[in-house]
CSV table of C-alpha atoms in Angstrom, one decimal:
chain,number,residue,atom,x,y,z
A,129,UNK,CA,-69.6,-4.6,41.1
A,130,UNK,CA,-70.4,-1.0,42.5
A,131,UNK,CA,-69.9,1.9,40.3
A,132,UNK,CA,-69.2,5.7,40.5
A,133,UNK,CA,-70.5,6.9,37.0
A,134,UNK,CA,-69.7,10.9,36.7
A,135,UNK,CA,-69.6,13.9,34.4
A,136,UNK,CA,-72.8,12.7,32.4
A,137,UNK,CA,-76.2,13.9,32.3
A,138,UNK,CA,-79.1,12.4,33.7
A,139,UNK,CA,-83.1,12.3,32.6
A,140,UNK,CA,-85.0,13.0,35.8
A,141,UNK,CA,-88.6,13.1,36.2
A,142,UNK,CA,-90.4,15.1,37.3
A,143,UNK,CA,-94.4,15.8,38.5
A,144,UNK,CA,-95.0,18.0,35.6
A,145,UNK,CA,-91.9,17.6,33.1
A,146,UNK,CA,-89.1,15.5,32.4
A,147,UNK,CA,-85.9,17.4,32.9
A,148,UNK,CA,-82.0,16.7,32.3
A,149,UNK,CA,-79.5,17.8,35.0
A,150,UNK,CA,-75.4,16.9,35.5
A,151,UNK,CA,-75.4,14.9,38.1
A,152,UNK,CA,-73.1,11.8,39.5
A,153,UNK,CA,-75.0,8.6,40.1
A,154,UNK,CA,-73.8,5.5,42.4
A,155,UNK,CA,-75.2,2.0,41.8
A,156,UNK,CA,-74.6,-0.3,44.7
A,157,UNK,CA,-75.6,-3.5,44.7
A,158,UNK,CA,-77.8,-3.3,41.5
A,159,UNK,CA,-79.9,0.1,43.1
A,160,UNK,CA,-79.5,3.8,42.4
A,161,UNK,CA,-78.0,6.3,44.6
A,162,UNK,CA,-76.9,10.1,44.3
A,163,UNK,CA,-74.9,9.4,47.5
A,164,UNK,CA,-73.3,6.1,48.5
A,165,UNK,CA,-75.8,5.0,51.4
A,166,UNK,CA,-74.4,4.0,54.9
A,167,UNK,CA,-73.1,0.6,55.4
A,168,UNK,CA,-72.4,0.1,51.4
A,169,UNK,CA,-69.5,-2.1,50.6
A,170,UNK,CA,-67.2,-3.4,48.1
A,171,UNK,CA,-64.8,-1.7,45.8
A,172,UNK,CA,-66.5,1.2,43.5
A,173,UNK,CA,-65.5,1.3,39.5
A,174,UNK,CA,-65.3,4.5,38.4
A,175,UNK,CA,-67.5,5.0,34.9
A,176,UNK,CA,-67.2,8.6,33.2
A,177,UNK,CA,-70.3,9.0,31.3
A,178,UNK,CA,-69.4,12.5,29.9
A,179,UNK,CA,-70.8,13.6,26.5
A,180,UNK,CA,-73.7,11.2,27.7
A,181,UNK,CA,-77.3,11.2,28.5
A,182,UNK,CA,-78.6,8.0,31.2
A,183,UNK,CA,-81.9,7.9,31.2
A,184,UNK,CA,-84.2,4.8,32.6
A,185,UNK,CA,-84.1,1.6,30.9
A,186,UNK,CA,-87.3,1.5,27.9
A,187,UNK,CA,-90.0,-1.0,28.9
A,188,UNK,CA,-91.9,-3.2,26.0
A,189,UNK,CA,-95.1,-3.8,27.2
A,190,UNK,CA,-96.2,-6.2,24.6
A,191,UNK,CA,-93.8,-8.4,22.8
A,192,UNK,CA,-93.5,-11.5,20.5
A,193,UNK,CA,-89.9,-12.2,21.1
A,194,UNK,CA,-89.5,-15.5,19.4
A,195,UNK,CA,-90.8,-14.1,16.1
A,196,UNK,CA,-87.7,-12.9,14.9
A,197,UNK,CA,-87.3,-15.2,12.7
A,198,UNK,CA,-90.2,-14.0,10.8
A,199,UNK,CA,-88.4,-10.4,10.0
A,200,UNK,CA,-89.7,-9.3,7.3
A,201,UNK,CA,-91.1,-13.2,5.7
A,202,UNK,CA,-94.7,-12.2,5.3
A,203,UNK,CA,-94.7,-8.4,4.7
A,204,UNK,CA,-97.0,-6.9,1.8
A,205,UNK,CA,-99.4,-9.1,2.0
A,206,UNK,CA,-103.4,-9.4,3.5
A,207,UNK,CA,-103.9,-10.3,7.0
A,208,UNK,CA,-105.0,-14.0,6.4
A,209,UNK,CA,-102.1,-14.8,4.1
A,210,UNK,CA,-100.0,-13.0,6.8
A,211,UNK,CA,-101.2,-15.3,9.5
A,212,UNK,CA,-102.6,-18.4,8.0
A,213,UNK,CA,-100.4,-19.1,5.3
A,214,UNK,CA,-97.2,-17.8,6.7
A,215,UNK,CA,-97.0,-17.1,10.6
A,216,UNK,CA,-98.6,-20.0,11.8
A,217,UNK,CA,-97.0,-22.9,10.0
A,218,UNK,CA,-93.8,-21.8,10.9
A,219,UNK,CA,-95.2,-21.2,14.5
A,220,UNK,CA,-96.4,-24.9,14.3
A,221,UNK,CA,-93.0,-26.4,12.8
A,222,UNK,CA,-90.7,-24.7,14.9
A,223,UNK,CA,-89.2,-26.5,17.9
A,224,UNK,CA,-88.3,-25.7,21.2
A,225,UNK,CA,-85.1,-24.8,21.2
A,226,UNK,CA,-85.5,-22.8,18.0
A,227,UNK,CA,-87.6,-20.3,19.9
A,228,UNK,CA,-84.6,-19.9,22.6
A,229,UNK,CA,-82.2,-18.3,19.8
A,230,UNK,CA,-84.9,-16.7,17.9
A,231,UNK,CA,-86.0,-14.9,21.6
A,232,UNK,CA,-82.3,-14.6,22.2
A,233,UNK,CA,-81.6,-12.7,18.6
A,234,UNK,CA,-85.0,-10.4,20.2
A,235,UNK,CA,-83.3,-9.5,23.4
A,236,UNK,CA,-79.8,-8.5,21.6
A,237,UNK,CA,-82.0,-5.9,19.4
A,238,UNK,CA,-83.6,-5.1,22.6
A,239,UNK,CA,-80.4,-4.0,24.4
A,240,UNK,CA,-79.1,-2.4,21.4
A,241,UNK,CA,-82.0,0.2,20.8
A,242,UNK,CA,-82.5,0.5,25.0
A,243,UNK,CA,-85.3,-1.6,26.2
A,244,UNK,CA,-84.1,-3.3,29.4
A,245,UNK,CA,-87.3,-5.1,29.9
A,246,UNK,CA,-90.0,-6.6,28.1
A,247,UNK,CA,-93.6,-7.9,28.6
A,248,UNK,CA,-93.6,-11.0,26.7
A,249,UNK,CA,-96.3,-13.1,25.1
A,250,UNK,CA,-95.1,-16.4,23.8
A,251,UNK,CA,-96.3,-20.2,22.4
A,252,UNK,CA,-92.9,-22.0,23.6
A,253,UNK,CA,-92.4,-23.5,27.2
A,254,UNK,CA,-89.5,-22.1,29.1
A,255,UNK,CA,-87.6,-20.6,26.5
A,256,UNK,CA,-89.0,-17.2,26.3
A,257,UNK,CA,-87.3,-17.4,30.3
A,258,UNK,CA,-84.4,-19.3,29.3
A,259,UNK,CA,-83.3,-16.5,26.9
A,260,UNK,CA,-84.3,-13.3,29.3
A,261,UNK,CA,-81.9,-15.3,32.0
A,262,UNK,CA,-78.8,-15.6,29.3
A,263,UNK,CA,-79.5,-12.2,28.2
A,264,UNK,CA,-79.9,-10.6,31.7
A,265,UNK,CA,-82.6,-9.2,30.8
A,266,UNK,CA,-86.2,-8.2,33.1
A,267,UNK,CA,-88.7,-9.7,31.5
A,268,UNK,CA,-92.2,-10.4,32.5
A,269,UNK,CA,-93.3,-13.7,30.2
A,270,UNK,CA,-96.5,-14.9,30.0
A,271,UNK,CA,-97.3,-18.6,27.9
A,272,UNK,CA,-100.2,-17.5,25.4
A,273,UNK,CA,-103.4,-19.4,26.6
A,274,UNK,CA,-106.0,-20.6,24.5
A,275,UNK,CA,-109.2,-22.7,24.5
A,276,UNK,CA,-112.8,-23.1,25.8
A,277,UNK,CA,-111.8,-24.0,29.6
A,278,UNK,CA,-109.0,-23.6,31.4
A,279,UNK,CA,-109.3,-26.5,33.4
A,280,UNK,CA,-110.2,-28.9,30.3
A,281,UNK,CA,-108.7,-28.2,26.4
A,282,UNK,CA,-106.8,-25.0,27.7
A,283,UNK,CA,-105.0,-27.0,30.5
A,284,UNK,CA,-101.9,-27.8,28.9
A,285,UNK,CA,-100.8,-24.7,28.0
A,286,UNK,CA,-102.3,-23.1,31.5
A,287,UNK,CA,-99.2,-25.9,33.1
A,288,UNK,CA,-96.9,-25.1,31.1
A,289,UNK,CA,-97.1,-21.5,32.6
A,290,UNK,CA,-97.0,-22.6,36.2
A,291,UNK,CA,-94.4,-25.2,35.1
A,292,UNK,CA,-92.2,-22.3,33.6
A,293,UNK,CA,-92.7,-20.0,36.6
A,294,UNK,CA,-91.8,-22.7,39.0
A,295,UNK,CA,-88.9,-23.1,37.0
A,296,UNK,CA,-87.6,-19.6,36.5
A,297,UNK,CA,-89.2,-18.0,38.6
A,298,UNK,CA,-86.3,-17.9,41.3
A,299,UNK,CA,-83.9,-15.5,38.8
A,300,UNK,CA,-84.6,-12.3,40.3
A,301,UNK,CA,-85.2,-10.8,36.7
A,302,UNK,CA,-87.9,-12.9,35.6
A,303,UNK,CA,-92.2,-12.5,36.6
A,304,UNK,CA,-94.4,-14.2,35.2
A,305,UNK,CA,-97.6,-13.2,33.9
A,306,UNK,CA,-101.5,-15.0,32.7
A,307,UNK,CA,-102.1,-14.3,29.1
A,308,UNK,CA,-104.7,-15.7,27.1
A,309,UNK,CA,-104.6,-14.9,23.6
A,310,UNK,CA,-107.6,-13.3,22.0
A,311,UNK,CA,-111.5,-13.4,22.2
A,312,UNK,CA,-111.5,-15.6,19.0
A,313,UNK,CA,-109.7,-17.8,20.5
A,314,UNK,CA,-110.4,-17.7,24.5
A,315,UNK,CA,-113.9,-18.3,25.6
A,316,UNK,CA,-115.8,-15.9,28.3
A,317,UNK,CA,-115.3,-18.9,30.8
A,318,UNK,CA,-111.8,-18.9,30.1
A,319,UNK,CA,-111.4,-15.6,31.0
A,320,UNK,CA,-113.0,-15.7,34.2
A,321,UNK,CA,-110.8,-18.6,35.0
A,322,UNK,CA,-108.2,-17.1,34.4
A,323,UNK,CA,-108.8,-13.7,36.5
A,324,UNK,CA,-109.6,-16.6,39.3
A,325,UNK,CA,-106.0,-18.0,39.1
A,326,UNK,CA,-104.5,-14.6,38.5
A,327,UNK,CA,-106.3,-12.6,42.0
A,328,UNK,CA,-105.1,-16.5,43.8
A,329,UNK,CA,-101.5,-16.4,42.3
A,330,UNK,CA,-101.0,-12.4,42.5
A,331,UNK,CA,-100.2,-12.8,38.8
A,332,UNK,CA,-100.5,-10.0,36.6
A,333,UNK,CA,-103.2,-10.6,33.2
A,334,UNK,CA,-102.0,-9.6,29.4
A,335,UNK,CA,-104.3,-9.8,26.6
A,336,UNK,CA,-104.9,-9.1,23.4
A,337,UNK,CA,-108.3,-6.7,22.4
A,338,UNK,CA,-110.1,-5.5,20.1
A,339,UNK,CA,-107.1,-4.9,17.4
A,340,UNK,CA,-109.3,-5.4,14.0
A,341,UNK,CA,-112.7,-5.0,12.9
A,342,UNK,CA,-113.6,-8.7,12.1
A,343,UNK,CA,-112.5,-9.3,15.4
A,344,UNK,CA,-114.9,-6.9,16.9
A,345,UNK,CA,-117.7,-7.8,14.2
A,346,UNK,CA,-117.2,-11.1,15.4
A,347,UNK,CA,-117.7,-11.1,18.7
A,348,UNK,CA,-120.8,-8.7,18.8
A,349,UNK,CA,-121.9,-11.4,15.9
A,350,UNK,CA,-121.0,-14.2,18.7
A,351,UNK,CA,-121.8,-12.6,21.9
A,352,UNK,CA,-123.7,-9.4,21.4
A,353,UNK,CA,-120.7,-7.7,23.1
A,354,UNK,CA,-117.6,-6.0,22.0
A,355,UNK,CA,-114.4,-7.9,23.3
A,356,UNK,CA,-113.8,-4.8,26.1
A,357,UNK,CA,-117.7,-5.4,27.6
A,358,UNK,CA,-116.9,-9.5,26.8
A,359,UNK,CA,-114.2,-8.8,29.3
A,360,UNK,CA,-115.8,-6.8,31.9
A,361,UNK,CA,-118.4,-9.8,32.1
A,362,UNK,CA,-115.6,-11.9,32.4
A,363,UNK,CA,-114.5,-9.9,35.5
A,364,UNK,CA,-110.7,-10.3,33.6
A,365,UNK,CA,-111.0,-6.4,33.7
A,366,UNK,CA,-108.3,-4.7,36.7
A,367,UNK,CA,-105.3,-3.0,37.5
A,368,UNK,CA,-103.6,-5.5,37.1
A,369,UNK,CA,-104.5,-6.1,33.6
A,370,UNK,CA,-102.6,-5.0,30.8
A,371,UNK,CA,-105.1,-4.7,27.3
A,372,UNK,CA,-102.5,-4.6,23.9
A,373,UNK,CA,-103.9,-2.9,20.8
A,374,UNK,CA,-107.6,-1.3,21.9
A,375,UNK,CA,-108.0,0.2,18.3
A,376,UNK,CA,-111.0,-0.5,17.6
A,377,UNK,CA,-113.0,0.9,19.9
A,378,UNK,CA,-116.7,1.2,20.3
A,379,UNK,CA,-119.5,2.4,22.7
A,380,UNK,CA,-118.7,2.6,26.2
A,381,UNK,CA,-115.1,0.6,25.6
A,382,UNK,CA,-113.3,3.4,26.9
A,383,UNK,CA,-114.8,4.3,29.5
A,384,UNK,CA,-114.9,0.6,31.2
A,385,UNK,CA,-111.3,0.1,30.6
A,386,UNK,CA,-111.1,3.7,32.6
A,387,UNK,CA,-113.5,2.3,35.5
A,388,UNK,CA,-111.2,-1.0,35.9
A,389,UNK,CA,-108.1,1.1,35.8
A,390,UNK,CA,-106.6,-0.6,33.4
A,391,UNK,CA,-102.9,-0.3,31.2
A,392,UNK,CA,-103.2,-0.3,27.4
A,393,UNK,CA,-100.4,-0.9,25.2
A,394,UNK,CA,-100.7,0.2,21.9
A,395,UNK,CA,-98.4,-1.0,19.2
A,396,UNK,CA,-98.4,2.1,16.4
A,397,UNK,CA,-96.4,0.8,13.6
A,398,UNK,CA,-97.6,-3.2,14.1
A,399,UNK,CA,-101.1,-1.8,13.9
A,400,UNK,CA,-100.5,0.7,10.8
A,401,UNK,CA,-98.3,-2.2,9.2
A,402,UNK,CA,-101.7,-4.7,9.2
A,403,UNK,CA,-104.3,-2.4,8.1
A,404,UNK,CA,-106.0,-1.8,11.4
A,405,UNK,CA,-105.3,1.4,12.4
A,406,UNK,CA,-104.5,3.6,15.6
A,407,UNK,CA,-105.7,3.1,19.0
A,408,UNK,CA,-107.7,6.8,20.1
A,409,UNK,CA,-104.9,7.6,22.3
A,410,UNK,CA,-106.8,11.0,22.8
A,411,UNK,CA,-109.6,9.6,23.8
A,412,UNK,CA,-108.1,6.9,25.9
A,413,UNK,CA,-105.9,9.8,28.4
A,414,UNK,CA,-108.5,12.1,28.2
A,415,UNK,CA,-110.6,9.4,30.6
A,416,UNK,CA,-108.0,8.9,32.5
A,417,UNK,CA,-106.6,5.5,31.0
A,418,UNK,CA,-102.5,4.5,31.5
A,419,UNK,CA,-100.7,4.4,28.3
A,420,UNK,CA,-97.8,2.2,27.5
A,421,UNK,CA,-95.7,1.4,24.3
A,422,UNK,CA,-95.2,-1.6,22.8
A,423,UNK,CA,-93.8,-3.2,19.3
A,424,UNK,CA,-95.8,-6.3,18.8
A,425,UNK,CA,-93.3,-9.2,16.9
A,426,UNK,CA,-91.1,-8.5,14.2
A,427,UNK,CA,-93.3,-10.3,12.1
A,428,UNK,CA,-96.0,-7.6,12.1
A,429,UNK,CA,-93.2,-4.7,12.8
A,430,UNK,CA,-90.4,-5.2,12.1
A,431,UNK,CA,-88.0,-3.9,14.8
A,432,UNK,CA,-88.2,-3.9,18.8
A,433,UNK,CA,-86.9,-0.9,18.7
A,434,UNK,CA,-88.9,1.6,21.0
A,435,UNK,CA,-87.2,4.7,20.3
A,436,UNK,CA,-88.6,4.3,16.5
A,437,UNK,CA,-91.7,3.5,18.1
A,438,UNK,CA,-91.7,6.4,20.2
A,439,UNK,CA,-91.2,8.4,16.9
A,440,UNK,CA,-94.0,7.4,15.1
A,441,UNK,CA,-96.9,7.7,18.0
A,442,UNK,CA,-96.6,11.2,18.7
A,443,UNK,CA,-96.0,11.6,15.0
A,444,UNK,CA,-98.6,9.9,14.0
A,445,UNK,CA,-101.1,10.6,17.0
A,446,UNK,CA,-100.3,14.7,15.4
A,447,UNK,CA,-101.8,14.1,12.4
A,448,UNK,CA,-104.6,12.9,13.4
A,449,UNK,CA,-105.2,15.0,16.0
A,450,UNK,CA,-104.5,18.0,13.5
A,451,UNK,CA,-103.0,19.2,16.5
A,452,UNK,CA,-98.8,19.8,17.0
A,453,UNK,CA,-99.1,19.8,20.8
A,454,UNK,CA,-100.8,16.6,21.0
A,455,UNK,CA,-98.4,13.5,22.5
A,456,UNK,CA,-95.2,15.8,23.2
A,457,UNK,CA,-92.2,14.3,23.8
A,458,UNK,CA,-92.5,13.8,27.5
A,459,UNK,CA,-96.1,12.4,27.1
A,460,UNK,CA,-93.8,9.7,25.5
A,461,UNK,CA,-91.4,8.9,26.9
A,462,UNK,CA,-93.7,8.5,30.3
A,463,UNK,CA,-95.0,5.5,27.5
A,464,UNK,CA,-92.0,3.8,27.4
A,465,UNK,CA,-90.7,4.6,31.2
A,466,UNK,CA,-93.1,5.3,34.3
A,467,UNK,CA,-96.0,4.4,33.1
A,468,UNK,CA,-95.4,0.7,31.9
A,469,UNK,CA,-93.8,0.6,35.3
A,470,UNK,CA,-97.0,1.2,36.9
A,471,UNK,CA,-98.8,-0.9,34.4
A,472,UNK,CA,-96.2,-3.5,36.1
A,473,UNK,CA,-96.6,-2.7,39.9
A,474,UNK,CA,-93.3,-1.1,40.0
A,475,UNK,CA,-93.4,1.9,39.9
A,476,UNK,CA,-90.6,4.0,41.9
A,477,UNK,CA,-88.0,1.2,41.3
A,478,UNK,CA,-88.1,1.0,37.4
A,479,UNK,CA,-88.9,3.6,34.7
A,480,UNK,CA,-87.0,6.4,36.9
A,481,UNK,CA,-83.5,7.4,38.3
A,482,UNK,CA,-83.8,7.9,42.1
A,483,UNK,CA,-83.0,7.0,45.4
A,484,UNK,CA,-83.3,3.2,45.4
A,485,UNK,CA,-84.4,2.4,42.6
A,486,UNK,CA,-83.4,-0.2,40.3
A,487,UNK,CA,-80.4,0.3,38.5
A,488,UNK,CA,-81.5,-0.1,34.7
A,489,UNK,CA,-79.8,2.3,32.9
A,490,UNK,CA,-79.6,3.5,29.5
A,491,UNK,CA,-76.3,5.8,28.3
A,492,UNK,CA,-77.1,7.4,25.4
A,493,UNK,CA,-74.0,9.4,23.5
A,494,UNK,CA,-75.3,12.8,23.3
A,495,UNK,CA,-72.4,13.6,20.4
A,496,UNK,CA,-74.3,11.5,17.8
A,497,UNK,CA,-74.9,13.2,14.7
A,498,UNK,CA,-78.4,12.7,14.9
A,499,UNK,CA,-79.1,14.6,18.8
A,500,UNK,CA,-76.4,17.6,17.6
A,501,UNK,CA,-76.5,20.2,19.3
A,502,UNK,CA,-78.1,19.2,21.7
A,503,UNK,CA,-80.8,22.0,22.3
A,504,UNK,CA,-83.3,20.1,23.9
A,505,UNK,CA,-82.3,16.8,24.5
A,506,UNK,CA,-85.8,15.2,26.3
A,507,UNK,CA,-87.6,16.2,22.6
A,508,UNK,CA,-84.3,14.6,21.2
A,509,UNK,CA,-85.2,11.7,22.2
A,510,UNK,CA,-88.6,11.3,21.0
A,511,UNK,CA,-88.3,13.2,17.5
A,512,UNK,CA,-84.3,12.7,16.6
A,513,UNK,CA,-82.8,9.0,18.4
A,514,UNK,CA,-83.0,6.2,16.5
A,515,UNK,CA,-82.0,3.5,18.7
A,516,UNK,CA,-77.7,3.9,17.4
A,517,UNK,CA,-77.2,6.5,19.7
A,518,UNK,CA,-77.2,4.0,22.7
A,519,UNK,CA,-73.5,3.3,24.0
A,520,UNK,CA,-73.4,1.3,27.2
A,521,UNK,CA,-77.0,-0.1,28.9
A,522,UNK,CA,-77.0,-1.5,32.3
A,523,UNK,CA,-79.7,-3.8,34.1
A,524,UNK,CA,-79.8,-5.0,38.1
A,525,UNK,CA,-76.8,-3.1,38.4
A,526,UNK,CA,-74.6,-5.0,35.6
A,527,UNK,CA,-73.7,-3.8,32.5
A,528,UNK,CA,-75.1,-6.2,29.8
A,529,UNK,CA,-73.4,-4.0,26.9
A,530,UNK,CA,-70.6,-1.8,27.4
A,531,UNK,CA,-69.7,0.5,24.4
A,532,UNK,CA,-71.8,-1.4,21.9
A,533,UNK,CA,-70.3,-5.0,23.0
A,534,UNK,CA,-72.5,-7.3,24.0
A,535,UNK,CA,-71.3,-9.0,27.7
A,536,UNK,CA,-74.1,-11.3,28.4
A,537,UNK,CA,-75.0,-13.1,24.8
A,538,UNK,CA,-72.4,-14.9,22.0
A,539,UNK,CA,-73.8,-12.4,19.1
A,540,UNK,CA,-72.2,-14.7,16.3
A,541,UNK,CA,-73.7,-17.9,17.8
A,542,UNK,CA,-76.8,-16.7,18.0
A,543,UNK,CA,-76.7,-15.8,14.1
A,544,UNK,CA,-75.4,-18.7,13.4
A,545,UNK,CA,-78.2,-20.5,15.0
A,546,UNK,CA,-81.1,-18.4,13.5
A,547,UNK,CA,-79.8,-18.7,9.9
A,548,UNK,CA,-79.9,-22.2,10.0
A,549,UNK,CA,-83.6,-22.0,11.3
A,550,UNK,CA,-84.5,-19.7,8.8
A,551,UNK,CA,-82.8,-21.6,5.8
A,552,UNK,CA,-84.5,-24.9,7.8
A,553,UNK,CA,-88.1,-23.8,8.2
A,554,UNK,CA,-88.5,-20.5,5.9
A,555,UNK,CA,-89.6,-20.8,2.5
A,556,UNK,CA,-90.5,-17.6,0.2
């Protein structure tokens, strides 16, 4: 289906500043258009979008999806209890197919608070995929790796990421990316494997870094490096490599994640919620690094919802800073837009509304209670939404929910299916 949508607003960007400007939009064949291009065909519905803001679909840049079932299960309690005695015996009891409603329960929250695609790190073959697909949501999924060597006790899980790309890989929504877990629990040489396969496959990298002290403590203790440096050595450093967390910080860690040209994703409330801390977002854009939001999983959350997330890292990133000017709103929402685009290699056709670029849309009803009046509606976003406000959200060009019903995912079954996990496999 082609559509006319009129009488709403629409967030533009911009080289310096984000602005909002009335304008009517036409999506043909899953691209937007601010006239319909020559040679377009089909019938055109007509959408009115007024008292509405559509702005770009939100990206996640680092994701748990399947961990929904873990809301709020292991909150208030120290990090090894949190993963040791909670997380990971549910991890290793769950099956298969449990992970496919649990992941499908992530993308209906997704939808619901704006995030049309999500950068996905997961411990289940396929169904991370399988889920995005029913969903119709973009997605870029990437099986966590593990081990000493690629080639030897990491190779089973290293297969069942080709496996699931092979599989999934023809959807059109769906890339697929190399993610080895962690330092602790990824050697140096599987790292530098793993860059090996990723330059050979054009694959993008997603790791996890230096998120807590023991885990830097650790590997200087181990290697006489901090994780960033263990990576450089690796040669898993790039732009095409996207680095979650980078709190803790040390040395010259910035400034070799600036020389590889790097993304980092950091993940506010996840990181506040453990006991870690914040990332030095300062310090990180002030050498010239790409910043990107993220939520981590709901276990260490406990929401994918990025307009909450937005909230709390320039709120948070303030008071710090002692500053009011520092992160402004359109700092922001660049976090969760254009710049995890770029982190992705697609910039110009997500992240932004223009000529030919991919229609995933957000409409966001500007006569909410929380954005009234509407005096400036790009801060509004970042300091007032709260993920309710969004109405309709489109992605490819199809609407996926259409005001506040979902079109692509049985809401009640999937409830259905995740209290019975949860009453199966969750014990307080």
């Amino acid at each position: 289906m082609n559509y006319k949508i009129r009488n709403g607003k629409v967030l533009k960007s911009g080289a310096e500043k984000l602005s909002v400007v009335p304008e009517d939009l036409y999506v043909i064949e899953g691209k937007v258009y601010e006239h319909v291009p020559e040679g377009a065909e089909g019938a055109i519905e007509e959408v009115d979008a007024g008292g509405h803001l559509i702005m770009p679909g939100l990206i996640n840049l680092h994701t748990h999806a399947y961990m929904t079932l873990l809301r709020n299960y292991a909150d208030d309690v120290d990090f090894d209890e949190w993963l040791f005695r909670r997380v990971m015996p549910v991890e290793d009891s769950l099956p298969q197919e449990g992970a496919y409603w649990t992941t499908l329960l992530a993308c209906m929250e997704m939808i619901r608070t704006g995030t049309t695609c999500f950068n996905d790190m997961h411990m289940f073959k396929g169904q991370s995929a399988k889920a995005a697909a029913q969903a119709g949501m973009r997605a870029f999924i990437g099986r966590g790796l593990v081990g000493e060597d690629l080639y030897g006790d990491g190779l089973s899980r290293f297969r069942d990421a080709l496996e699931e790309q092979e599989e999934w890989g023809g959807n059109g929504l769906l890339e697929f990316v190399l993610a080895p877990h962690a330092v602790y629990s990824c050697s140096p040489k599987l790292y530098g494997q793993v860059a090996e396969e990723a330059a050979k496959r054009h694959m993008l990298k997603h790791t996890h870094v230096s998120e807590s002290d023991n885990e830097v403590r650790n590997c200087l203790g181990q290697y006489g490096k901090t994780p960033v440096e263990l990576l450089r050595d690796a040669g898993f450093l790039d732009d095409r490599t996207i680095l979650a967390h980078c709190v803790k910080m040390q040395g010259d860690d910035i400034q070799i994640i600036a020389d590889a040209a790097c993304s980092v994703v950091t993940n506010p409330a996840s990181n506040a919620k453990l006991g870690n801390g914040f990332a030095p977002l300062s310090s990180l854009s002030a050498s010239g690094v790409r910043l990107t939001l993220g939520t981590d999983g709901t276990s260490s959350n406990n929401t994918l919802n990025l307009f909450r997330e937005m909230n709390l890292v320039s709120l948070i990133h303030k008071g710090i800073a002692g500053d009011s000017t520092a992160l402004p709103s359109d700092s922001v929402i660049r976090m969760v837009t254009e710049n995890p685009a770029a982190a992705v290699g697609m910039q110009g056709r997500l992240g932004v509304i223009s000529d030919g670029a991919n229609a995933d849309l957000v409409f966001i009803d500007l006569n909410e209670p929380s954005l009234f009046p509407n005096n400036n509606i790009v801060s509004s976003l970042c300091y007032s939404a709260n993920g309710s406000e969004v109405d309709s959200v489109m992605i490819d060009g199809k609407f996926v929910m259409r005001r506040r019903q979902f079109l692509t995912i049985d809401a009640e079954r999937v409830r259905y299916e995740v209290r019975s996990l949860a009453d199966r496999y969750l014990s307080l």
